Short mmCIF file of C-alpha atoms in Angstrom, two decimals:
data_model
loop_
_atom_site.label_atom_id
_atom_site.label_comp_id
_atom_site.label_asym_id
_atom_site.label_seq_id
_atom_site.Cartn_x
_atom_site.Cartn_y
_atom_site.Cartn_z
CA UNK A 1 120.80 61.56 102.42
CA UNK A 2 122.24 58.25 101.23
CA UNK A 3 122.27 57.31 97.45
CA UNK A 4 121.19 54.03 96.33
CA UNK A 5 122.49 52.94 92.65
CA UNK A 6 120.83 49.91 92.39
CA UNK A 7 118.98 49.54 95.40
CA UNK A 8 118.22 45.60 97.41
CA UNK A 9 115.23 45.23 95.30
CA UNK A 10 115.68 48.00 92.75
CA UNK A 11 114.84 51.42 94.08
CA UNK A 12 112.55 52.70 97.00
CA UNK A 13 109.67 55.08 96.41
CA UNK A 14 107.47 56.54 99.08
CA UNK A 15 108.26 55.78 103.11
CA UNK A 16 108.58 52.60 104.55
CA UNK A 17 109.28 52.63 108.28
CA UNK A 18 111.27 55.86 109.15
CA UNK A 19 112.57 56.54 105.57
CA UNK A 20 111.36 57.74 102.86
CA UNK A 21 112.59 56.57 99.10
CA UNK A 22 112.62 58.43 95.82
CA UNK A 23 114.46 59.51 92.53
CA UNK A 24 115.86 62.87 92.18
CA UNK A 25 117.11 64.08 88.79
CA UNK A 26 117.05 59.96 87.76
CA UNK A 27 119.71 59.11 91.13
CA UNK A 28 117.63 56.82 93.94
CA UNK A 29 117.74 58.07 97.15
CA UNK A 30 116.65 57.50 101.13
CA UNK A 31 116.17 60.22 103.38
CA UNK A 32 114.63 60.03 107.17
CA UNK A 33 110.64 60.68 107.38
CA UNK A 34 109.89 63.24 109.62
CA UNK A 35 106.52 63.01 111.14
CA UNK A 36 104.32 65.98 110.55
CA UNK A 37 102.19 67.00 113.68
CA UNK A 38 98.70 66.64 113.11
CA UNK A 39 97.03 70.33 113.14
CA UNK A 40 95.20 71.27 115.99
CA UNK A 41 91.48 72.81 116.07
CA UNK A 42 91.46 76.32 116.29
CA UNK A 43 90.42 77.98 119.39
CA UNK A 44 88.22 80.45 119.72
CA UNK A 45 89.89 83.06 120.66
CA UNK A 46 92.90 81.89 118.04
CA UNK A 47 90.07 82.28 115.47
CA UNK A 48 88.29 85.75 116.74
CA UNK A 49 92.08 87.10 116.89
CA UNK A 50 92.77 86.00 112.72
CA UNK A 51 89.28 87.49 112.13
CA UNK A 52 90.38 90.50 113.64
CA UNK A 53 93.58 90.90 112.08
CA UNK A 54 91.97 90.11 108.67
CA UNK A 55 89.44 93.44 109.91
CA UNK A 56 92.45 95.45 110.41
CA UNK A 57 94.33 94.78 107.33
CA UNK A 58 91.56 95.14 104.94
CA UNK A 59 89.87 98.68 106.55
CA UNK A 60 93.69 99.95 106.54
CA UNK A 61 93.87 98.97 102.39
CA UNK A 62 91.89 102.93 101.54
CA UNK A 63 94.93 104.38 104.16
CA UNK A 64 98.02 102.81 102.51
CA UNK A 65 99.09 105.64 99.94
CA UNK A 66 99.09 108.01 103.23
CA UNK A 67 100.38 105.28 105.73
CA UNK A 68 103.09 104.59 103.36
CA UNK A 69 104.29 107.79 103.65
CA UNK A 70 103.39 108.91 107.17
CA UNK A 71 105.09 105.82 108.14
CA UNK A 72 108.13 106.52 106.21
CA UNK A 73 110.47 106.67 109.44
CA UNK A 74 108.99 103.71 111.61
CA UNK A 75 110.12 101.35 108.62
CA UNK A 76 112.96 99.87 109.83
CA UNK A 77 112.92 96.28 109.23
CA UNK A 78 109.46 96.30 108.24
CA UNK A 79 107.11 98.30 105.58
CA UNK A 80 105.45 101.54 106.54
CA UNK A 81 101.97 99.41 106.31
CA UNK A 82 103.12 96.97 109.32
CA UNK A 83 104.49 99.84 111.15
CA UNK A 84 101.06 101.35 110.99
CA UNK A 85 99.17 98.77 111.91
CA UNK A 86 100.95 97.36 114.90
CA UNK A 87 100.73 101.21 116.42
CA UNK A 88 96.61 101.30 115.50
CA UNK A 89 95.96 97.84 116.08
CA UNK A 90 94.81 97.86 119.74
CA UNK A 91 93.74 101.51 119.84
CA UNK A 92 91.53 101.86 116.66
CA UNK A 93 90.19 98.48 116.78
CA UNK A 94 88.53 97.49 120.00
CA UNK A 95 85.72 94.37 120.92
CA UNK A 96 86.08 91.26 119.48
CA UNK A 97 84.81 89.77 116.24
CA UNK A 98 82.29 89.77 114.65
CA UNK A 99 81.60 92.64 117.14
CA UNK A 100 84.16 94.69 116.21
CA UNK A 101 84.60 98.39 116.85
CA UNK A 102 86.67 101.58 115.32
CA UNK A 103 87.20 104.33 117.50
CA UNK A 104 88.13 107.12 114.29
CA UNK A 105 89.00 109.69 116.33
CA UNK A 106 92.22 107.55 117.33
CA UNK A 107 93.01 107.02 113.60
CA UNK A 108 96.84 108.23 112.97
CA UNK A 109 97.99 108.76 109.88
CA UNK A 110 101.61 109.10 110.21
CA UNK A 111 104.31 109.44 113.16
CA UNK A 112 107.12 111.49 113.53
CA UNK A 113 109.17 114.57 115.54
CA UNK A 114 108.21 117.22 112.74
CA UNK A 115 106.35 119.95 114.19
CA UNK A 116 102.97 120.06 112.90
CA UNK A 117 101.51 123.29 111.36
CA UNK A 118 99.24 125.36 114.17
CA UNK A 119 95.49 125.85 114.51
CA UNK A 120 94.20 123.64 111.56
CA UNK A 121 90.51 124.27 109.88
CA UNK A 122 88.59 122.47 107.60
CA UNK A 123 84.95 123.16 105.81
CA UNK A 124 83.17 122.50 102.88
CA UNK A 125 82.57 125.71 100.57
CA UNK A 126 81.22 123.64 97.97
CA UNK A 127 79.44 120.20 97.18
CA UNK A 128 82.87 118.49 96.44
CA UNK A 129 85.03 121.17 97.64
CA UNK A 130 87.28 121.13 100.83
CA UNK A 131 88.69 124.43 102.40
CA UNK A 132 91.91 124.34 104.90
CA UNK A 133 93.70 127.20 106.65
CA UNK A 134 96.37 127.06 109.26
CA UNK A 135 99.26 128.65 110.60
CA UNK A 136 102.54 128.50 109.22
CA UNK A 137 104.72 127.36 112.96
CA UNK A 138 107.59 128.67 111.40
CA UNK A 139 109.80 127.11 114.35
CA UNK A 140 113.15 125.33 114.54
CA UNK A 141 113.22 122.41 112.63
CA UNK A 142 110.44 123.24 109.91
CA UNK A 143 110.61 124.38 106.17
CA UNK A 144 108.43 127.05 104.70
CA UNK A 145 108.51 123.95 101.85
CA UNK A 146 107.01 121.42 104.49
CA UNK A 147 104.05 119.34 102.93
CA UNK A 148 100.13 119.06 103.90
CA UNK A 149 98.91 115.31 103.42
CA UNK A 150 95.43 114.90 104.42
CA UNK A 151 93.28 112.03 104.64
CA UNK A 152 89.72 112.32 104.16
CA UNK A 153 87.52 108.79 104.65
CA UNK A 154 83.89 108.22 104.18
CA UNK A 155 82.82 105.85 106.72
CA UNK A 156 79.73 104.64 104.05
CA UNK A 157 81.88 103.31 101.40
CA UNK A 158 85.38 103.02 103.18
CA UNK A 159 86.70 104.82 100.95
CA UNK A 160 89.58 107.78 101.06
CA UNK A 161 90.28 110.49 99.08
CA UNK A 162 92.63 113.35 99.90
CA UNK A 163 96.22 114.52 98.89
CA UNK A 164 99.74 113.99 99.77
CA UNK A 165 102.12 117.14 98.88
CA UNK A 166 100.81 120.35 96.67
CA UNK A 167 100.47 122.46 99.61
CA UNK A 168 103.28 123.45 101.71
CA UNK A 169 103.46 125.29 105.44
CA UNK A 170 103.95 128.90 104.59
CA UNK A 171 100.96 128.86 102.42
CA UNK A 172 98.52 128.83 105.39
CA UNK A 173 95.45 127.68 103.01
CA UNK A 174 94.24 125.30 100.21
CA UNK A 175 91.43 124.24 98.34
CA UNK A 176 91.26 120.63 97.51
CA UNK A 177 88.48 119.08 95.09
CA UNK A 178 87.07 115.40 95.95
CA UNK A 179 86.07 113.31 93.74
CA UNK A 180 84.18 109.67 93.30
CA UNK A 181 82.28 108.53 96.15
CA UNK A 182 83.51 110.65 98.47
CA UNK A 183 81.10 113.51 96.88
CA UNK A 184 78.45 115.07 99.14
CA UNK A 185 79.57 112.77 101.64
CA UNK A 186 79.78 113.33 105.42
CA UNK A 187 84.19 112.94 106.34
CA UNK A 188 86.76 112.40 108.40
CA UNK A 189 89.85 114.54 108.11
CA UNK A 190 93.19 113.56 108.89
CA UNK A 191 95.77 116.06 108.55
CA UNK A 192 99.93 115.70 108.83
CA UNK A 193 103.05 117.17 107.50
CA UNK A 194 106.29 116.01 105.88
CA UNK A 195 109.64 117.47 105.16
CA UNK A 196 110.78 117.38 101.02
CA UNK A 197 112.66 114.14 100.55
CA UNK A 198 111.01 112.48 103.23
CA UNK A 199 113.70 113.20 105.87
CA UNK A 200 110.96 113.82 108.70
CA UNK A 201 106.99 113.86 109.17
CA UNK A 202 104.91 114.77 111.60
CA UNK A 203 102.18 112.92 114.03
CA UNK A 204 98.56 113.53 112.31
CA UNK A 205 96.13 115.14 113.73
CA UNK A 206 92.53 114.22 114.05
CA UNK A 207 90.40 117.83 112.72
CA UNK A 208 87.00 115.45 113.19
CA UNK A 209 84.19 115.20 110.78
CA UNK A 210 82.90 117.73 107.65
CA UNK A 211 79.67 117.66 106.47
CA UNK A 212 78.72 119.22 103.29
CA UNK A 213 76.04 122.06 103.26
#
């Protein structure tokens, strides 16, 4: 960038030829005009593939408080929200736009080596309250202290309720109330574990849909 003090005609402002002309901070100056491609249209499939993306991001938005920690370990160099969607991307979301599909049962929660607690159940025993039971799978490499996170999403409002921690693996049961929207509604349940501190979790399991009696 060349200065010009007093400039051939005083000083330069805007481009003329392949430079353009200004004054930074009160000091002329010239600097070389780089053309700016012009934009091409947007194909059609470049457009149906933002639209999708866009569909991806904003039904993941309810998920994010679990994703961010069932993700917790895939996070290198990215957040635990990219992580998730790059592994749900092109197995939850199938078609193309506006026809766009979700295949729920494919949903995943989290991802990880910890070894999930055995034989998972889940009912309603009340209008807005939601019954689990498993077994402990007190085997190497899990804590009685483990944690229960579980997703539940109503498909009507796209919205989630659930919890993340308050029940551990050697408690084999737990009674969670739901609240808002979610009440009376038909859900699906997405269950996983994680170690205290983070350290591991475990791949979520699908348990299907509840419907309240």
């Amino acid at each position: 960038m060349a200065k010009l003090p007093k400039g051939i005609l005083g000083p330069i402002s805007g481009k003329i030829g392949p430079v353009i002309g200004g004054v930074w901070k009160g000091i002329p100056f010239i600097k070389e005009a780089k053309d700016v491609p012009e934009k091409l249209p947007r194909t059609a499939a470049q457009l149906a593939n933002e639209a999708k993306f866009k569909f991806v991001n904003d039904w993941l938005i309810p998920f994010h408080p679990f994703l961010t920690v069932g993700f917790t370990n895939m996070a290198e160099g990215r957040t635990e929200i990219a992580a998730a969607f790059k592994t749900v991307y092109k197995t939850v979301f199938t078609g193309t736009a506006p026809d766009l599909l979700v295949d729920h049962h494919q949903m995943v929660i989290s991802s990880g080596p910890l070894p999930m607690v055995k034989n998972p159940a889940v009912t309603f025993t009340g209008p807005d309250l939601v019954h689990f039971t498993w077994n402990q799978n007190a085997v190497k490499g899990t804590q009685y202290n483990d944690q229960l996170m579980v997703a539940l999403y109503d498909r009507e409002s796209g919205e989630c309720d659930g919890f993340i921690g308050g029940a551990n693996r050697a408690a084999q049961s737990f009674t969670f109330k739901v609240m808002g929207e979610t009440v009376g509604r038909t859900l699906d349940v997405y269950l996983t574990t994680f170690a205290i501190g983070l350290t591991k979790v475990s791949n979520s399991q699908y348990l299907g849909q509840i419907v309240p009696g």
